[in-house]
Amino acid sequence: MVTRIIDGKAVALGLRDEVRRRALALRERGVVPGLTVILAGDDAASATYVRNKERAALECGIAGRTVRLPSDVDALTVLRAVEEANADPGVHGILVQLPLPAGLSRAECQEIERAIAPHKDVDGFLPVSQGLLLLGQPSFLPCTPAGCMRLLRSAGIEVAGRRAVVLGRSAIVGKPLSHLLLAADATVTIAHSKTPDLADVVRQADIVVAAVGRPGLVRGAWLKPGVCVLDVGINRLPDGRLTGDVAFDEALGIAGAITPVPGGVGPMTIACLLDNVCLAAERAAEGH
Ligand code: NDP
């Protein structure tokens, strides 16, 4: 079997083009879509993610602003930054880059993350956003799960009536994606670190999503011939290369389609964030 490689970069570029057109239409109506990112601390990976988001926003005609706070910042100062962005009509989307500095307690981090106004929650992480997703009335879809669903659509993968196995149950990827697959009429199994016989569970899937963070966990021999594999994992190997949660070379020739790492799900996450910012600005322009 020839395995089709799903080109996430190309699909993401298409979505970014669409966002650019919508942002331009908004600007013509006097509304400049705005995204504020709150970055506290000096985590190198977070700084890179935020720079990428700033650059991507700019390219799409979205005004990106990053509020940079020191690593010894207190909770009140971060909360004030969120409140200011909440009150600013020029800011349509807000995100707090995680992880927050280690000096902040778990309760403080939760309070900060939950202070974002729901109509500006472009990450879709607020309890109210997740609750609406569960009820099938989403406001903003969390970006990585939304990106996965878009990839399935663009690759023409039938979801309704198929068996989907999602590896990983985090609040930002595994759980919300499971609900989106369920809403698209898949029969969904969620597997995690306590799931016995993972290989047997995966073997039943027509669609496998790996969102675990363990390089090469999913072996080629676990896959049903023709399965569609979405590899969300991003793992850095000792030699510096990035790799996914699926043994990619083993999957070739068995899977019907697969996303590579890098260049698969990753580029979709930022594109879906920009899509959400544009959506928030469109809603604001309509007075919602
Ligand atoms: P978390 O660490 O929050 O969750 C990992 C999940 O994997 C948990 O549910 C855990 O189970 C499960 N797990 C861990 N080990 C195993 C195992 N051996 N077998 C089965 N399940 C296991 O990670 P995230 O959801 O935040 O991220 C997952 C991966 O996706 C990471 O590599 C991350 O870098 C990547 N990622 C990529 C994004 C992108 O844009 N492409 C965006 C976000 C994340 P349990 O709950 O039992 O502990």
XYZ file of N, CA and C in Angstrom, residues 8 30 41 152 246:
15
model
N 0.524 19.014 6.221
C -0.079 20.005 7.112
C 0.359 21.423 6.798
N -12.732 49.066 9.218
C -12.184 49.834 10.336
C -11.871 49.006 11.566
N 8.027 35.052 32.264
C 9.172 34.177 32.490
C 10.066 34.085 31.268
N -8.216 16.159 8.624
C -9.027 15.006 8.180
C -9.939 15.425 7.036
N 4.684 8.450 16.594
C 4.477 7.268 15.747
C 5.797 6.934 15.043
